[in-house]
mmCIF file of C-alpha atoms in Angstrom:
data_model
loop_
_atom_site.group_PDB
_atom_site.id
_atom_site.type_symbol
_atom_site.label_atom_id
_atom_site.label_comp_id
_atom_site.label_asym_id
_atom_site.label_seq_id
_atom_site.Cartn_x
_atom_site.Cartn_y
_atom_site.Cartn_z
ATOM 1 C CA MET A 1 0.000 0.000 0.000
ATOM 2 C CA ARG A 2 2.778 2.439 0.911
ATOM 3 C CA ARG A 3 4.527 1.725 -2.388
ATOM 4 C CA LEU A 4 1.374 2.380 -4.401
ATOM 5 C CA LEU A 5 0.667 5.639 -2.595
ATOM 6 C CA LYS A 6 4.254 6.758 -3.058
ATOM 7 C CA ILE A 7 3.969 6.210 -6.821
ATOM 8 C CA GLU A 8 0.659 8.069 -7.109
ATOM 9 C CA PHE A 9 1.519 11.038 -4.943
ATOM 10 C CA ARG A 10 4.843 11.490 -6.672
ATOM 11 C CA LYS A 11 2.844 12.023 -9.875
ATOM 12 C CA LEU A 12 0.278 14.260 -8.173
ATOM 13 C CA PHE A 13 2.818 16.477 -6.437
ATOM 14 C CA HIS A 14 4.478 17.281 -9.764
ATOM 15 C CA ASN A 15 1.139 17.963 -11.461
ATOM 16 C CA THR A 16 0.394 21.703 -11.700
ATOM 17 C CA GLY A 17 -3.247 21.068 -12.558
ATOM 18 C CA PHE A 18 -3.696 19.095 -9.336
ATOM 19 C CA TRP A 19 -2.508 21.996 -7.179
ATOM 20 C CA VAL A 20 -4.505 24.573 -9.153
ATOM 21 C CA LEU A 21 -7.793 22.654 -8.876
ATOM 22 C CA LEU A 22 -7.303 21.659 -5.238
ATOM 23 C CA GLY A 23 -6.299 25.232 -4.403
ATOM 24 C CA LEU A 24 -9.342 26.581 -6.229
ATOM 25 C CA TYR A 25 -11.640 24.263 -4.284
ATOM 26 C CA LEU A 26 -10.155 25.276 -0.929
ATOM 27 C CA ALA A 27 -10.093 28.995 -1.800
ATOM 28 C CA VAL A 28 -13.657 29.072 -3.144
ATOM 29 C CA SER A 29 -14.879 27.082 -0.129
ATOM 30 C CA LEU A 30 -13.219 29.427 2.350
ATOM 31 C CA PHE A 31 -14.410 32.529 0.500
ATOM 32 C CA SER A 32 -17.992 31.223 0.314
ATOM 33 C CA VAL A 33 -18.202 30.498 4.026
ATOM 34 C CA PHE A 34 -16.906 33.993 4.802
ATOM 35 C CA VAL A 35 -19.168 35.805 2.366
ATOM 36 C CA ILE A 36 -22.511 33.962 2.521
ATOM 37 C CA GLN A 37 -23.298 34.994 6.097
ATOM 38 C CA GLU A 38 -22.523 38.649 5.349
ATOM 39 C CA ILE A 39 -24.660 38.626 2.212
ATOM 40 C CA THR A 40 -27.646 37.004 3.939
ATOM 41 C CA ASP A 41 -27.379 39.316 6.970
ATOM 42 C CA GLN A 42 -27.318 42.380 4.707
ATOM 43 C CA PHE A 43 -30.239 41.070 2.666
ATOM 44 C CA ILE A 44 -32.359 40.405 5.767
ATOM 45 C CA SER A 45 -31.409 43.776 7.257
ATOM 46 C CA ASN A 46 -32.576 45.554 4.092
ATOM 47 C CA ALA A 47 -35.746 43.446 3.938
ATOM 48 C CA ASN A 48 -36.598 44.215 7.573
ATOM 49 C CA GLN A 49 -36.526 47.934 6.826
ATOM 50 C CA LYS A 50 -39.354 47.456 4.322
ATOM 51 C CA SER A 51 -41.260 44.523 5.819
ATOM 52 C CA PRO A 52 -43.979 45.022 8.486
ATOM 53 C CA ILE A 53 -43.202 41.507 9.742
ATOM 54 C CA PRO A 54 -39.725 41.021 11.267
ATOM 55 C CA ILE A 55 -37.622 38.485 9.334
ATOM 56 C CA PRO A 56 -35.384 36.340 11.574
ATOM 57 C CA THR A 57 -31.638 36.109 10.945
ATOM 58 C CA LEU A 58 -30.372 32.873 9.434
ATOM 59 C CA GLN A 59 -27.781 31.949 12.102
ATOM 60 C CA LEU A 60 -26.044 29.651 9.638
ATOM 61 C CA TYR A 61 -22.946 29.241 11.757
ATOM 62 C CA HIS A 62 -24.404 28.349 15.144
ATOM 63 C CA PHE A 63 -23.943 24.893 16.661
ATOM 64 C CA PRO A 64 -25.333 22.352 16.007
ATOM 65 C CA ASN A 65 -26.801 23.350 12.615
ATOM 66 C CA ILE A 66 -23.451 24.498 11.273
ATOM 67 C CA TRP A 67 -22.414 20.824 10.959
ATOM 68 C CA GLN A 68 -25.120 20.514 8.303
ATOM 69 C CA ASN A 69 -24.996 24.001 6.798
ATOM 70 C CA VAL A 70 -21.306 24.262 5.869
ATOM 71 C CA PRO A 71 -21.083 20.790 4.232
ATOM 72 C CA TYR A 72 -24.275 21.595 2.318
ATOM 73 C CA ILE A 73 -22.831 24.875 1.009
ATOM 74 C CA LEU A 74 -19.475 23.330 0.109
ATOM 75 C CA SER A 75 -21.038 20.312 -1.627
ATOM 76 C CA PHE A 76 -21.824 22.665 -4.528
ATOM 77 C CA PHE A 77 -18.097 23.036 -5.218
ATOM 78 C CA ARG A 78 -17.248 19.339 -5.474
ATOM 79 C CA ILE A 79 -17.116 19.836 -9.245
ATOM 80 C CA PHE A 80 -13.521 21.059 -8.755
ATOM 81 C CA LEU A 81 -12.629 17.679 -7.234
ATOM 82 C CA GLY A 82 -14.395 15.830 -10.052
ATOM 83 C CA ILE A 83 -12.456 17.787 -12.684
ATOM 84 C CA LEU A 84 -9.229 17.173 -10.734
ATOM 85 C CA VAL A 85 -9.837 13.415 -10.946
ATOM 86 C CA MET A 86 -10.717 13.483 -14.640
ATOM 87 C CA VAL A 87 -7.682 15.559 -15.598
ATOM 88 C CA PHE A 88 -5.375 13.261 -13.641
ATOM 89 C CA ILE A 89 -6.825 10.023 -15.071
ATOM 90 C CA CYS A 90 -6.886 11.353 -18.629
ATOM 91 C CA ASN A 91 -3.263 12.483 -18.304
ATOM 92 C CA GLU A 92 -2.416 8.925 -17.328
ATOM 93 C CA TYR A 93 -3.740 7.805 -20.714
ATOM 94 C CA SER A 94 -2.340 10.741 -22.695
ATOM 95 C CA TYR A 95 1.183 10.246 -21.357
ATOM 96 C CA LYS A 96 0.819 6.436 -21.406
ATOM 97 C CA THR A 97 1.643 6.247 -17.691
ATOM 98 C CA ILE A 98 -0.763 3.353 -17.106
ATOM 99 C CA ARG A 99 0.829 1.360 -19.929
ATOM 100 C CA SER A 100 4.255 2.051 -18.449
ATOM 101 C CA ASN A 101 3.091 0.886 -15.011
ATOM 102 C CA ILE A 102 1.764 -2.357 -16.481
ATOM 103 C CA PHE A 103 5.013 -2.989 -18.393
ATOM 104 C CA ASN A 104 6.913 -2.381 -15.150
ATOM 105 C CA GLY A 105 5.017 -5.141 -13.397
ATOM 106 C CA MET A 106 2.027 -3.466 -11.727
ATOM 107 C CA SER A 107 -1.195 -5.430 -11.922
ATOM 108 C CA ARG A 108 -4.418 -3.740 -12.993
ATOM 109 C CA LYS A 109 -5.785 -4.301 -9.503
ATOM 110 C CA GLU A 110 -2.787 -2.433 -8.068
ATOM 111 C CA ILE A 111 -3.247 0.409 -10.555
ATOM 112 C CA LEU A 112 -6.878 0.845 -9.565
ATOM 113 C CA GLY A 113 -6.043 0.401 -5.883
ATOM 114 C CA SER A 114 -3.437 3.165 -6.046
ATOM 115 C CA LYS A 115 -5.984 5.522 -7.623
ATOM 116 C CA ILE A 116 -8.700 4.694 -5.081
ATOM 117 C CA LEU A 117 -6.277 5.124 -2.171
ATOM 118 C CA SER A 118 -4.915 8.443 -3.421
ATOM 119 C CA PHE A 119 -8.378 9.867 -4.144
ATOM 120 C CA GLY A 120 -9.566 8.566 -0.772
ATOM 121 C CA ILE A 121 -6.736 10.432 0.972
ATOM 122 C CA ILE A 122 -7.590 13.607 -0.951
ATOM 123 C CA ALA A 123 -11.221 13.188 0.145
ATOM 124 C CA ILE A 124 -10.080 12.730 3.763
ATOM 125 C CA PHE A 125 -7.910 15.860 3.534
ATOM 126 C CA VAL A 126 -10.819 17.898 2.128
ATOM 127 C CA THR A 127 -13.151 16.514 4.820
ATOM 128 C CA LEU A 128 -10.680 17.493 7.562
ATOM 129 C CA PHE A 129 -10.471 20.977 6.032
ATOM 130 C CA VAL A 130 -14.283 21.259 6.114
ATOM 131 C CA PHE A 131 -14.363 19.888 9.682
ATOM 132 C CA LEU A 132 -11.839 22.486 10.914
ATOM 133 C CA LEU A 133 -13.563 25.280 8.999
ATOM 134 C CA THR A 134 -16.923 24.309 10.500
ATOM 135 C CA LEU A 135 -15.473 23.952 13.983
ATOM 136 C CA ILE A 136 -13.761 27.354 13.927
ATOM 137 C CA PHE A 137 -16.756 29.224 12.529
ATOM 138 C CA GLY A 138 -19.070 27.470 14.980
ATOM 139 C CA LEU A 139 -16.902 28.349 17.985
ATOM 140 C CA VAL A 140 -16.614 31.975 16.867
ATOM 141 C CA ASN A 141 -20.311 32.506 16.080
ATOM 142 C CA THR A 142 -22.232 30.351 18.579
ATOM 143 C CA PRO A 143 -23.158 32.415 21.658
ATOM 144 C CA ASP A 144 -23.887 29.442 23.941
ATOM 145 C CA ILE A 145 -21.942 26.231 23.423
ATOM 146 C CA SER A 146 -22.871 23.151 25.417
ATOM 147 C CA SER A 147 -21.960 19.509 25.020
ATOM 148 C CA ALA A 148 -25.599 18.740 24.194
ATOM 149 C CA ASN A 149 -25.745 20.864 21.038
ATOM 150 C CA PHE A 150 -22.056 20.838 20.113
ATOM 151 C CA PHE A 151 -21.925 17.198 18.977
ATOM 152 C CA ASP A 152 -25.432 17.038 17.536
ATOM 153 C CA LYS A 153 -25.324 16.753 13.708
ATOM 154 C CA MET A 154 -21.540 16.239 13.629
ATOM 155 C CA SER A 155 -22.219 13.009 11.715
ATOM 156 C CA PHE A 156 -22.763 15.191 8.634
ATOM 157 C CA ILE A 157 -18.960 15.367 8.366
ATOM 158 C CA PRO A 158 -18.438 11.658 7.476
ATOM 159 C CA VAL A 159 -21.499 11.897 5.211
ATOM 160 C CA PHE A 160 -19.737 14.777 3.442
ATOM 161 C CA PHE A 161 -16.719 12.484 2.950
ATOM 162 C CA LEU A 162 -18.986 9.863 1.366
ATOM 163 C CA ASP A 163 -20.511 12.569 -0.854
ATOM 164 C CA ILE A 164 -17.210 13.751 -2.350
ATOM 165 C CA PHE A 165 -15.583 10.293 -2.498
ATOM 166 C CA MET A 166 -18.511 8.828 -4.443
ATOM 167 C CA TYR A 167 -18.410 11.875 -6.738
ATOM 168 C CA MET A 168 -14.687 11.349 -7.371
ATOM 169 C CA CYS A 169 -15.226 7.646 -8.140
ATOM 170 C CA PHE A 170 -17.927 8.590 -10.656
ATOM 171 C CA ALA A 171 -15.597 11.163 -12.250
ATOM 172 C CA MET A 172 -12.900 8.496 -12.497
ATOM 173 C CA LEU A 173 -15.313 6.168 -14.291
ATOM 174 C CA VAL A 174 -16.170 8.829 -16.896
ATOM 175 C CA ALA A 175 -12.464 9.547 -17.451
ATOM 176 C CA GLN A 176 -11.677 5.837 -17.784
ATOM 177 C CA LEU A 177 -14.358 5.469 -20.426
ATOM 178 C CA LEU A 178 -13.467 8.516 -22.549
ATOM 179 C CA LYS A 179 -9.715 9.017 -21.864
ATOM 180 C CA LYS A 180 -9.797 12.623 -23.127
ATOM 181 C CA ALA A 181 -9.902 15.369 -20.488
ATOM 182 C CA GLY A 182 -11.939 17.926 -22.451
ATOM 183 C CA LEU A 183 -14.500 15.372 -23.632
ATOM 184 C CA SER A 184 -14.736 13.755 -20.181
ATOM 185 C CA ILE A 185 -15.392 17.072 -18.447
ATOM 186 C CA ALA A 186 -17.986 18.110 -21.065
ATOM 187 C CA ILE A 187 -19.889 14.791 -20.847
ATOM 188 C CA PHE A 188 -19.614 14.780 -17.052
ATOM 189 C CA LEU A 189 -21.077 18.285 -16.769
ATOM 190 C CA LEU A 190 -23.760 17.544 -19.356
ATOM 191 C CA TYR A 191 -24.870 14.426 -17.503
ATOM 192 C CA SER A 192 -24.622 16.027 -14.049
ATOM 193 C CA TYR A 193 -26.606 19.186 -14.733
ATOM 194 C CA ILE A 194 -28.922 18.272 -17.597
ATOM 195 C CA VAL A 195 -29.211 14.605 -18.634
ATOM 196 C CA GLU A 196 -29.817 12.977 -15.252
ATOM 197 C CA LYS A 197 -32.229 15.730 -14.203
ATOM 198 C CA ILE A 198 -34.284 15.116 -17.352
ATOM 199 C CA ILE A 199 -34.258 11.351 -16.805
ATOM 200 C CA VAL A 200 -35.282 11.693 -13.142
ATOM 201 C CA TYR A 201 -38.088 14.063 -14.147
ATOM 202 C CA LYS A 202 -39.326 11.578 -16.768
ATOM 203 C CA VAL A 203 -39.197 8.435 -14.606
ATOM 204 C CA GLY A 204 -40.454 10.112 -11.417
ATOM 205 C CA ASP A 205 -39.119 10.190 -7.876
ATOM 206 C CA THR A 206 -39.895 6.541 -7.139
ATOM 207 C CA ILE A 207 -37.187 5.400 -9.559
ATOM 208 C CA GLY A 208 -35.273 8.662 -9.839
ATOM 209 C CA GLN A 209 -34.252 8.604 -6.173
ATOM 210 C CA PHE A 210 -31.872 5.731 -6.984
ATOM 211 C CA PHE A 211 -29.898 7.643 -9.621
ATOM 212 C CA PRO A 212 -26.360 8.509 -8.459
ATOM 213 C CA LEU A 213 -26.267 12.300 -8.611
ATOM 214 C CA ASP A 214 -29.857 12.642 -7.456
ATOM 215 C CA THR A 215 -28.810 10.600 -4.423
ATOM 216 C CA LEU A 216 -25.849 12.917 -3.797
ATOM 217 C CA ASN A 217 -28.060 16.001 -4.077
ATOM 218 C CA ARG A 218 -30.264 14.589 -1.307
ATOM 219 C CA LEU A 219 -27.454 13.208 0.849
ATOM 220 C CA ILE A 220 -26.901 16.518 2.682
ATOM 221 C CA PRO A 221 -30.295 18.269 2.768
ATOM 222 C CA PRO A 222 -30.659 22.068 2.623
ATOM 223 C CA PRO A 223 -30.472 23.918 5.960
ATOM 224 C CA ASN A 224 -33.791 24.064 7.794
ATOM 225 C CA ILE A 225 -33.488 27.791 8.448
ATOM 226 C CA LYS A 226 -36.027 29.884 10.351
ATOM 227 C CA ILE A 227 -36.785 32.180 7.436
ATOM 228 C CA ALA A 228 -37.879 29.169 5.361
ATOM 229 C CA GLN A 229 -39.983 27.858 8.234
ATOM 230 C CA ALA A 230 -41.668 31.278 8.475
ATOM 231 C CA PHE A 231 -42.973 30.703 4.933
ATOM 232 C CA GLY A 232 -44.056 27.135 5.732
ATOM 233 C CA VAL A 233 -41.051 25.443 4.071
ATOM 234 C CA ASN A 234 -39.356 22.722 6.106
ATOM 235 C CA PHE A 235 -36.284 20.754 5.088
ATOM 236 C CA LYS A 236 -34.836 17.670 6.735
ATOM 237 C CA ASP A 237 -32.757 18.121 9.865
ATOM 238 C CA MET A 238 -30.904 14.873 9.251
ATOM 239 C CA TYR A 239 -29.703 12.812 6.321
ATOM 240 C CA SER A 240 -31.558 9.700 5.235
ATOM 241 C CA ALA A 241 -30.100 6.270 6.022
ATOM 242 C CA GLN A 242 -31.506 5.068 2.694
ATOM 243 C CA ASP A 243 -29.580 7.747 0.797
ATOM 244 C CA VAL A 244 -26.375 6.822 2.641
ATOM 245 C CA ILE A 245 -26.836 3.146 1.712
ATOM 246 C CA ILE A 246 -27.566 4.024 -1.926
ATOM 247 C CA ALA A 247 -24.466 6.274 -2.041
ATOM 248 C CA ILE A 248 -22.271 3.489 -0.626
ATOM 249 C CA ALA A 249 -23.731 1.052 -3.149
ATOM 250 C CA TRP A 250 -23.003 3.435 -6.049
ATOM 251 C CA THR A 251 -19.448 3.947 -4.796
ATOM 252 C CA ILE A 252 -18.880 0.182 -4.849
ATOM 253 C CA ILE A 253 -20.463 -0.062 -8.318
ATOM 254 C CA PHE A 254 -18.252 2.741 -9.681
ATOM 255 C CA ILE A 255 -15.107 1.110 -8.282
ATOM 256 C CA ALA A 256 -16.140 -2.275 -9.734
ATOM 257 C CA LEU A 257 -16.834 -0.729 -13.154
ATOM 258 C CA ASN A 258 -13.477 1.047 -13.097
ATOM 259 C CA TYR A 259 -11.774 -2.274 -12.436
ATOM 260 C CA TRP A 260 -13.771 -4.011 -15.164
ATOM 261 C CA ILE A 261 -12.704 -1.351 -17.705
ATOM 262 C CA LEU A 262 -9.047 -1.645 -16.677
ATOM 263 C CA LYS A 263 -9.234 -5.425 -16.854
ATOM 264 C CA LYS A 264 -10.779 -5.472 -20.332
ATOM 265 C CA ARG A 265 -8.776 -2.635 -21.874
ATOM 266 C CA ASP A 266 -5.872 -3.505 -24.118
ATOM 267 C CA PHE A 267 -2.928 -1.220 -23.387
#
């Protein structure tokens, strides 16, 4: 395992695109968390000046709801991690690195294992970043912190890891199939934002709830904020065990399909 990781991270550390995309994800995430609260507070302040009914503040960064709110916000930026995976995998084909690894004695199972391990570590790093970001903002903004509400909803953090790791495995599958970075990204975006949404709309929620990206979009539900409740809109306070199971199942399926492609492909 150590040998495989050493090989993969040696390639990643010398890859400019890897650092640019990872840096973009971290920078955009940090900027969003800083800015969103200020924007919403200003919006509500302006609305209260004109509204006869007082509009409550969002309190996005108070414990325990911050454990749900920050992962939900940052889940919108996982596209950077998906593109990172696709660029890396497609470069492996463009520069014939996979062929070289096979000629040097690596099995196809080891090649896939090295990719899964390296992407898993990246997902863990990103999850730790989100955990620390959430913890710091929660400690700074929560007026009354107690053990009862501090740990409540913290389980959204491992769910966030599952969210981005499954997404990265799906991105790897698309890149394995197409082998061209530009084409992979275009098809991936087309499927993610248009094709699957149309299919889910056509087949209905009963079947559509089992589609991969629809599952991810439900995995971390929107914040159940007071302003939404004031208008009679209520979101889930907790993730669904069914969605977690479906996400795990899709992750396993994506890994198995990646291995099947590697096994069948003639290098």
